[in-house]
PDB file of N, CA and C in Angstrom:
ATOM      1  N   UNK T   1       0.842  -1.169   0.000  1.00  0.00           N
ATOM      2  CA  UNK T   1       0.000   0.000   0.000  1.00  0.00           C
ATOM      3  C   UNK T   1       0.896   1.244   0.000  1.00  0.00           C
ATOM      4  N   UNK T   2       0.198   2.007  -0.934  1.00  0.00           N
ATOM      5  CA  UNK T   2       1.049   3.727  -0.814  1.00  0.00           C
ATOM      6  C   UNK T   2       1.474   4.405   0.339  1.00  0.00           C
ATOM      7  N   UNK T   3       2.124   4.463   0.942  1.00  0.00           N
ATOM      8  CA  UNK T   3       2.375   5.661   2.193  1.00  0.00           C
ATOM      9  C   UNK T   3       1.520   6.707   2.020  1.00  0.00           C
ATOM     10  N   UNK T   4       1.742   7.434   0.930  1.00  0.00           N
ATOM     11  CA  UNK T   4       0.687   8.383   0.770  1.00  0.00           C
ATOM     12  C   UNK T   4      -0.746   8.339   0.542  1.00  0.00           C
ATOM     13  N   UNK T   5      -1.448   7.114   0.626  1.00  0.00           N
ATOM     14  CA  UNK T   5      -2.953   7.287   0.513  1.00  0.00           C
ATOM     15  C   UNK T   5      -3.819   7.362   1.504  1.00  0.00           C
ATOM     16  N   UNK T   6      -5.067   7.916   1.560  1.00  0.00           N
ATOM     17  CA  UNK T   6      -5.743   7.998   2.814  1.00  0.00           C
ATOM     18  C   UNK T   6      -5.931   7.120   3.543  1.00  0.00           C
ATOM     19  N   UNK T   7      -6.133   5.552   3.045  1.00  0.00           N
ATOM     20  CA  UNK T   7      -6.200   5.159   3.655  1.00  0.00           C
ATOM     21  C   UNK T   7      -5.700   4.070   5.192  1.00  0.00           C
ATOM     22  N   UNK T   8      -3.928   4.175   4.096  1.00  0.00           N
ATOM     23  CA  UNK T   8      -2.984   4.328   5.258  1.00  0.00           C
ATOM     24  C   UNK T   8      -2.401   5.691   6.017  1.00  0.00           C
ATOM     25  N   UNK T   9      -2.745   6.643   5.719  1.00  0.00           N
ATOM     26  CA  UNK T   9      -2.471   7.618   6.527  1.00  0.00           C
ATOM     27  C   UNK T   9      -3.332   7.655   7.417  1.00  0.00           C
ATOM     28  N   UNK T  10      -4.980   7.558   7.296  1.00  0.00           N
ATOM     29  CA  UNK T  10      -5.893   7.140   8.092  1.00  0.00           C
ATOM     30  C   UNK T  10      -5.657   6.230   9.013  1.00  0.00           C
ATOM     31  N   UNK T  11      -5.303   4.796   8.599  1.00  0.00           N
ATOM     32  CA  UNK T  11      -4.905   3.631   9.812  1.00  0.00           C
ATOM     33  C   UNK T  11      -3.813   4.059  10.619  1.00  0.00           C
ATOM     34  N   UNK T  12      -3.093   4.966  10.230  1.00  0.00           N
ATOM     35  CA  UNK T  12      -1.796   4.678  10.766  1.00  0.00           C
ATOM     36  C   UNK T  12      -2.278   6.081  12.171  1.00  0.00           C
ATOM     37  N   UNK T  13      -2.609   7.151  11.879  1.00  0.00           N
ATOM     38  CA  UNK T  13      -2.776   8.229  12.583  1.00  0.00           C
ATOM     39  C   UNK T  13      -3.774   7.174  13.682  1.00  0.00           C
ATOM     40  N   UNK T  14      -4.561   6.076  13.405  1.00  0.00           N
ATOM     41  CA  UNK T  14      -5.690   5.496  14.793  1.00  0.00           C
ATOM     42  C   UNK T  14      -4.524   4.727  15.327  1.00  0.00           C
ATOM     43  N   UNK T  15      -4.147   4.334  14.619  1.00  0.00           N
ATOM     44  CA  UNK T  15      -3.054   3.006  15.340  1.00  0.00           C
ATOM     45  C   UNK T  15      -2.281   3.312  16.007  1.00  0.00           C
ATOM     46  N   UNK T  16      -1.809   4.602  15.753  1.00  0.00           N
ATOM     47  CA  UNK T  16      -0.655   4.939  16.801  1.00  0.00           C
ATOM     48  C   UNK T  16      -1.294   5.899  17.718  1.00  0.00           C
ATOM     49  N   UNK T  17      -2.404   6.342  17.524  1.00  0.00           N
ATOM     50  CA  UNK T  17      -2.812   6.681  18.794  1.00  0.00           C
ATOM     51  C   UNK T  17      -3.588   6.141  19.644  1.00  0.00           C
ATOM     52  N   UNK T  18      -4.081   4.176  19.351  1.00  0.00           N
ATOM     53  CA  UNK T  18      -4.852   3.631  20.216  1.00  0.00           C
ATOM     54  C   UNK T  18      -3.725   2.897  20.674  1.00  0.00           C
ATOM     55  N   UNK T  19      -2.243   2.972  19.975  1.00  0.00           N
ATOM     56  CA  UNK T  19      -1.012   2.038  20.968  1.00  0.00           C
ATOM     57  C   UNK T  19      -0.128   3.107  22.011  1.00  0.00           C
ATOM     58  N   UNK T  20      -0.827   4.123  21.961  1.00  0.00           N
ATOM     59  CA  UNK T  20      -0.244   5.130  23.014  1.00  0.00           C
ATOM     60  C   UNK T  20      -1.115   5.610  24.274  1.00  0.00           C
ATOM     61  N   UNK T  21      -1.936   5.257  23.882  1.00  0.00           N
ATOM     62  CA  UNK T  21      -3.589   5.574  25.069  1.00  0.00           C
ATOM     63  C   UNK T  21      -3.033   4.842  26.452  1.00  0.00           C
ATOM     64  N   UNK T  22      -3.339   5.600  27.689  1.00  0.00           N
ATOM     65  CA  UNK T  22      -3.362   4.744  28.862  1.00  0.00           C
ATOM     66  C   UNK T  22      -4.683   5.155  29.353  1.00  0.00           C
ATOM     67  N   UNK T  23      -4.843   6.562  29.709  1.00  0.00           N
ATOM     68  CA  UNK T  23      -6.010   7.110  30.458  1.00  0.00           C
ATOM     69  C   UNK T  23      -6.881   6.639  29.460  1.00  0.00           C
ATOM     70  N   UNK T  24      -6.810   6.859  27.868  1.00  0.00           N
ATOM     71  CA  UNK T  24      -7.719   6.484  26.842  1.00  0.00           C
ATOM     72  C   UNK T  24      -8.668   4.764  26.620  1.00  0.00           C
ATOM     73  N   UNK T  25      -8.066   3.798  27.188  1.00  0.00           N
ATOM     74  CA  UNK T  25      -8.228   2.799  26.731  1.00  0.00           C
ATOM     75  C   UNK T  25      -9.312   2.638  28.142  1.00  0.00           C
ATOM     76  N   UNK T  26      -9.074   3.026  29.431  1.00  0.00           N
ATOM     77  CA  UNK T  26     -10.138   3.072  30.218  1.00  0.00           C
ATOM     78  C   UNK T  26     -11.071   3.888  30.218  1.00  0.00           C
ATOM     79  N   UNK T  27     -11.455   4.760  29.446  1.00  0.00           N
ATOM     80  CA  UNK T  27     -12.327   5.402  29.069  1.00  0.00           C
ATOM     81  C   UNK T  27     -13.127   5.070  28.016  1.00  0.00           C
ATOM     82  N   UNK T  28     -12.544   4.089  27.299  1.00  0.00           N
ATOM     83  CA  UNK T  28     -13.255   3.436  26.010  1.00  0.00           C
ATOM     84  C   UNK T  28     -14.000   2.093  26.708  1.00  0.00           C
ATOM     85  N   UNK T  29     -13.425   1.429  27.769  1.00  0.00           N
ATOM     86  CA  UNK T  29     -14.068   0.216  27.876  1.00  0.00           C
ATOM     87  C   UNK T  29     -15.071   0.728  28.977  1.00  0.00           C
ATOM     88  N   UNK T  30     -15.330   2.196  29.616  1.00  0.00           N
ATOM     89  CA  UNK T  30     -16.467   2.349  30.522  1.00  0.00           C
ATOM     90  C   UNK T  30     -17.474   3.278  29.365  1.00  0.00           C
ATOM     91  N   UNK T  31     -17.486   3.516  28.020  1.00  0.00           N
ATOM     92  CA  UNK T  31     -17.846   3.393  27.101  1.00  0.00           C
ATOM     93  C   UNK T  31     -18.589   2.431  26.657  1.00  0.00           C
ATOM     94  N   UNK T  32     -17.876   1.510  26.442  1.00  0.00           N
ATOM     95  CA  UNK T  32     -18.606  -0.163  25.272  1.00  0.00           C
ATOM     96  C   UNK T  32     -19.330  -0.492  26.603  1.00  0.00           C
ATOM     97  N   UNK T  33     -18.660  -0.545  27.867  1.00  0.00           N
ATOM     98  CA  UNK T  33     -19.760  -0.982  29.369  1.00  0.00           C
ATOM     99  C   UNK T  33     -21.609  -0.417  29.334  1.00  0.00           C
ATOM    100  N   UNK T  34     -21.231   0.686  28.961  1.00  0.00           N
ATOM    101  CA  UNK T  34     -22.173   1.560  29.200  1.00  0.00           C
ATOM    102  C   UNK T  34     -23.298   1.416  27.929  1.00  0.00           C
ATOM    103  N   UNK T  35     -22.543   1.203  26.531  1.00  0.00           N
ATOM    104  CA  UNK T  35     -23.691   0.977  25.370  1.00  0.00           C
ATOM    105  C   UNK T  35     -23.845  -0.377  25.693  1.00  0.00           C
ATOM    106  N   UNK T  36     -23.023  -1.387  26.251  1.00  0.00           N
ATOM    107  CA  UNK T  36     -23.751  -2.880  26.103  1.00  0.00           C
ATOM    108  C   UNK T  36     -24.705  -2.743  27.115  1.00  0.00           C
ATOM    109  N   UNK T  37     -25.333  -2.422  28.308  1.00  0.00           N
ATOM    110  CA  UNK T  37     -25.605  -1.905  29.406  1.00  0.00           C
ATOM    111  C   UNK T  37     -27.272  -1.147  28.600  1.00  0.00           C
ATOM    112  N   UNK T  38     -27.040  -0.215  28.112  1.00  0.00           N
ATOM    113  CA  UNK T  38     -27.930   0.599  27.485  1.00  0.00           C
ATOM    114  C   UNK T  38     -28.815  -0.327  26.320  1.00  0.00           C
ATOM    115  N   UNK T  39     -27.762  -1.111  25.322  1.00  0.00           N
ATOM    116  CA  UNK T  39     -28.418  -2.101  24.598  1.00  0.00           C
ATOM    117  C   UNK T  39     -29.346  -3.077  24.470  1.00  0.00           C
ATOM    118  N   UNK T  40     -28.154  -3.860  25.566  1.00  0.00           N
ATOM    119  CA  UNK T  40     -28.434  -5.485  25.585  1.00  0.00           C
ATOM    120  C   UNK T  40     -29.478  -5.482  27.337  1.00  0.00           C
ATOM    121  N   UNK T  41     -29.253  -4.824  27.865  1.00  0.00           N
ATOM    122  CA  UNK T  41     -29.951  -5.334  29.197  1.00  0.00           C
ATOM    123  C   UNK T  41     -31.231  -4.298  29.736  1.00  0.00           C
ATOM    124  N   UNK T  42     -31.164  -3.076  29.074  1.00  0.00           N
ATOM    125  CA  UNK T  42     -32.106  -2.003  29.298  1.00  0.00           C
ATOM    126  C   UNK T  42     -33.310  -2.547  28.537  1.00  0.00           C
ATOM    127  N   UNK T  43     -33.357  -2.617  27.066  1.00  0.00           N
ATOM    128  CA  UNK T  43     -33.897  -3.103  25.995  1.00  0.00           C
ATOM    129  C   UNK T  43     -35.111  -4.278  26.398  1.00  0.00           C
ATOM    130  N   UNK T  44     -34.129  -5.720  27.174  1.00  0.00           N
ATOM    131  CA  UNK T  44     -34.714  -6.651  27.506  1.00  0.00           C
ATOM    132  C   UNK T  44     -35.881  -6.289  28.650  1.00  0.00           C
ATOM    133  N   UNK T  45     -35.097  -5.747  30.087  1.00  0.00           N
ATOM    134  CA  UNK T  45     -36.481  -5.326  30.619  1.00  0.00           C
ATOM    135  C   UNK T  45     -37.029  -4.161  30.560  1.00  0.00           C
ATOM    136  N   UNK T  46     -36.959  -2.816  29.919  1.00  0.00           N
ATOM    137  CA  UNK T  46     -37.833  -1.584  30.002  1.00  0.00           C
ATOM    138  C   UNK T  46     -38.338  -1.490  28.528  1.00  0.00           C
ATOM    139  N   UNK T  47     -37.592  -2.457  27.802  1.00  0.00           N
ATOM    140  CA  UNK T  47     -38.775  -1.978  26.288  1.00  0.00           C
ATOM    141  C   UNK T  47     -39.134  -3.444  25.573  1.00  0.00           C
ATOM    142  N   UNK T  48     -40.225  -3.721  26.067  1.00  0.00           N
ATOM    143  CA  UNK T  48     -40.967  -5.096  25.492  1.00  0.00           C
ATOM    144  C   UNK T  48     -41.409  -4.669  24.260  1.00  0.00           C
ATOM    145  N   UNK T  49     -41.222  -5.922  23.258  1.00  0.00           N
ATOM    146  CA  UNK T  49     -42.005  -6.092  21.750  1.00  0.00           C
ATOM    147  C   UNK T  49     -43.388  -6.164  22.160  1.00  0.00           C
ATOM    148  N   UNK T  50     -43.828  -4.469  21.736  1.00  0.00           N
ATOM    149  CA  UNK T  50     -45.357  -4.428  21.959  1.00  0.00           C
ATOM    150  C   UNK T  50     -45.700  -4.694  20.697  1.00  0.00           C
ATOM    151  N   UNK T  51     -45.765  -4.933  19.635  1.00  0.00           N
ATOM    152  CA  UNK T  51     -46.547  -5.717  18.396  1.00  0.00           C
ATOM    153  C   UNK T  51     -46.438  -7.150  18.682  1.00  0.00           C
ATOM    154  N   UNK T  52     -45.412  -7.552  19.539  1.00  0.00           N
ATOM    155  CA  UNK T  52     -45.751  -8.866  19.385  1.00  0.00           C
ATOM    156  C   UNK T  52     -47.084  -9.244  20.351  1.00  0.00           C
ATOM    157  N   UNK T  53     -47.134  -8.474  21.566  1.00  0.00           N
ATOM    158  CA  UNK T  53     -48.490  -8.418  22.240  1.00  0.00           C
ATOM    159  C   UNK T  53     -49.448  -7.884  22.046  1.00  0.00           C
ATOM    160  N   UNK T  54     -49.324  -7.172  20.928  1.00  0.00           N
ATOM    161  CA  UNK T  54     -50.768  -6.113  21.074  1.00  0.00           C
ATOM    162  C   UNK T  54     -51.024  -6.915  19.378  1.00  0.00           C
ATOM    163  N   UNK T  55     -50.321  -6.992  18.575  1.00  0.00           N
ATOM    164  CA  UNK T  55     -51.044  -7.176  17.467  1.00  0.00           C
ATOM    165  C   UNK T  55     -50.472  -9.165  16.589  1.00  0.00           C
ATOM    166  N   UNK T  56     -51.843  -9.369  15.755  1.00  0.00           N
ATOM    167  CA  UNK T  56     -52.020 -10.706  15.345  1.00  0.00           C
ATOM    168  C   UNK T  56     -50.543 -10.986  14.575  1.00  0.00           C
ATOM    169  N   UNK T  57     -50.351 -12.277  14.394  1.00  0.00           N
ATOM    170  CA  UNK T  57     -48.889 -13.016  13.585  1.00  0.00           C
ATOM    171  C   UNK T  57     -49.791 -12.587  12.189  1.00  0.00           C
ATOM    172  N   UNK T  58     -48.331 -11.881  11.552  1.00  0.00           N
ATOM    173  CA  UNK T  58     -48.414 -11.235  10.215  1.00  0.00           C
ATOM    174  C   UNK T  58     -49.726  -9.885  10.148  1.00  0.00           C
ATOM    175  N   UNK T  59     -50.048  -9.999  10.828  1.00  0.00           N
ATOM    176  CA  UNK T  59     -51.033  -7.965  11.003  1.00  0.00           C
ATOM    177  C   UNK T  59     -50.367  -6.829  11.715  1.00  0.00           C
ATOM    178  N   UNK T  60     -48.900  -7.275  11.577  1.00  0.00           N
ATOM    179  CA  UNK T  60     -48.496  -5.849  12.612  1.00  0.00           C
ATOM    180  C   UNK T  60     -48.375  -4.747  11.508  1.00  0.00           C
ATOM    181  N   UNK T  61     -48.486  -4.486  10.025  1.00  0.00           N
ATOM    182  CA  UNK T  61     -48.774  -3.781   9.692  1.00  0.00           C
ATOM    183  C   UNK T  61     -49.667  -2.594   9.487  1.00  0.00           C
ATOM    184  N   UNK T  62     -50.403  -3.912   9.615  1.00  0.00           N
ATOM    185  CA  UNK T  62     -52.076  -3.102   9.402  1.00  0.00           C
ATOM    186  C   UNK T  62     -52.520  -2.591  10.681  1.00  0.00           C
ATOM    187  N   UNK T  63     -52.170  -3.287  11.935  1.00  0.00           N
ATOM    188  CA  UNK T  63     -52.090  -2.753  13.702  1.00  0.00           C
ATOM    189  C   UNK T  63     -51.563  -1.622  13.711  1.00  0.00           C
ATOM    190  N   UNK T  64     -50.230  -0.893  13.301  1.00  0.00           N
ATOM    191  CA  UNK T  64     -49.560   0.007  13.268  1.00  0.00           C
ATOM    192  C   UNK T  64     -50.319   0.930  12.574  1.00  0.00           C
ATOM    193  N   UNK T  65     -50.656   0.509  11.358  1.00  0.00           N
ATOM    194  CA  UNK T  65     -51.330   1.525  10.366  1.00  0.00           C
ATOM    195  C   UNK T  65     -52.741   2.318  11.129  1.00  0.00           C
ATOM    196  N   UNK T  66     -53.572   0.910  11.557  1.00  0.00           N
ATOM    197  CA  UNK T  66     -54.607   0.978  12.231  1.00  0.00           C
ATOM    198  C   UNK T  66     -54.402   2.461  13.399  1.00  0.00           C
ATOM    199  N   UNK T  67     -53.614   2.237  13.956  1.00  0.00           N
ATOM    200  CA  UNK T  67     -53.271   2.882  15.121  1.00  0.00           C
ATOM    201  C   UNK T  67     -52.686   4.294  14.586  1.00  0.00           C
ATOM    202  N   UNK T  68     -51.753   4.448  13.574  1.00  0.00           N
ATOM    203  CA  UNK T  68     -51.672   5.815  13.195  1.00  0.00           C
ATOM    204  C   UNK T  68     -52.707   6.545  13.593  1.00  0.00           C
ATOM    205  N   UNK T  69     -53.661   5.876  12.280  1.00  0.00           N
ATOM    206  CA  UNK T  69     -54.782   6.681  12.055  1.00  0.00           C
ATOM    207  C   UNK T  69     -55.655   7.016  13.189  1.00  0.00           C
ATOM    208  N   UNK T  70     -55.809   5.916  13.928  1.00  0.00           N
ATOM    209  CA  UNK T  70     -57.029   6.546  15.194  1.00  0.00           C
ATOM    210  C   UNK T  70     -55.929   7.494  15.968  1.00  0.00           C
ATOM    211  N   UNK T  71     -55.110   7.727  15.850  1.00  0.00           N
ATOM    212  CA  UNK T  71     -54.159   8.667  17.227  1.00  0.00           C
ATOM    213  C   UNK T  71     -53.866  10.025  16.395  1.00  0.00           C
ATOM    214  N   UNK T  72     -53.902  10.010  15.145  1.00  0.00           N
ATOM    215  CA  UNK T  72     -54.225  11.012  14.530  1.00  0.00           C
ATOM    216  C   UNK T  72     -54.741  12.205  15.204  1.00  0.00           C
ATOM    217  N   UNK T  73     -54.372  13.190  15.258  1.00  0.00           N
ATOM    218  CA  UNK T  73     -55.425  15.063  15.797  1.00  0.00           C
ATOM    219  C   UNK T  73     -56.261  14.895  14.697  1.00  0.00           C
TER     220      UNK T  73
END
């Protein structure tokens, strides 16, 4: 690869600054903590698949649609 193309000038400017990080690298993993956290475990208990409870196998279209319209002003 060229020295001069973006896209090793690109790798190279992350690489050498994610092999120089100390304070940085603990700040990234209370980061990824925090979106897996927000993702994977918030998701499961504070936001349930309400089409799968509120509306029929294969009508969650028409449930959704349905529902636009009556919530409509």
């Amino acid at each position: 690869m060229n020295k001069n193309s973006f896209w090793y000038r690109a790798f190279h400017l992350y690489y050498d600054g994610f092999r120089q990080m100390t304070l940085g690298r603990t700040l990234w993993a209370i980061i990824l903590i925090k979106l897996f956290i927000m993702f994977a475990i918030l998701k499961v208990f504070f936001f349930p698949d309400f089409l799968k409870t509120h509306a029929e196998e294969g009508g969650e279209s028409d449930f959704v649609a349905t529902e636009m319209i009556d919530r409509a002003p």
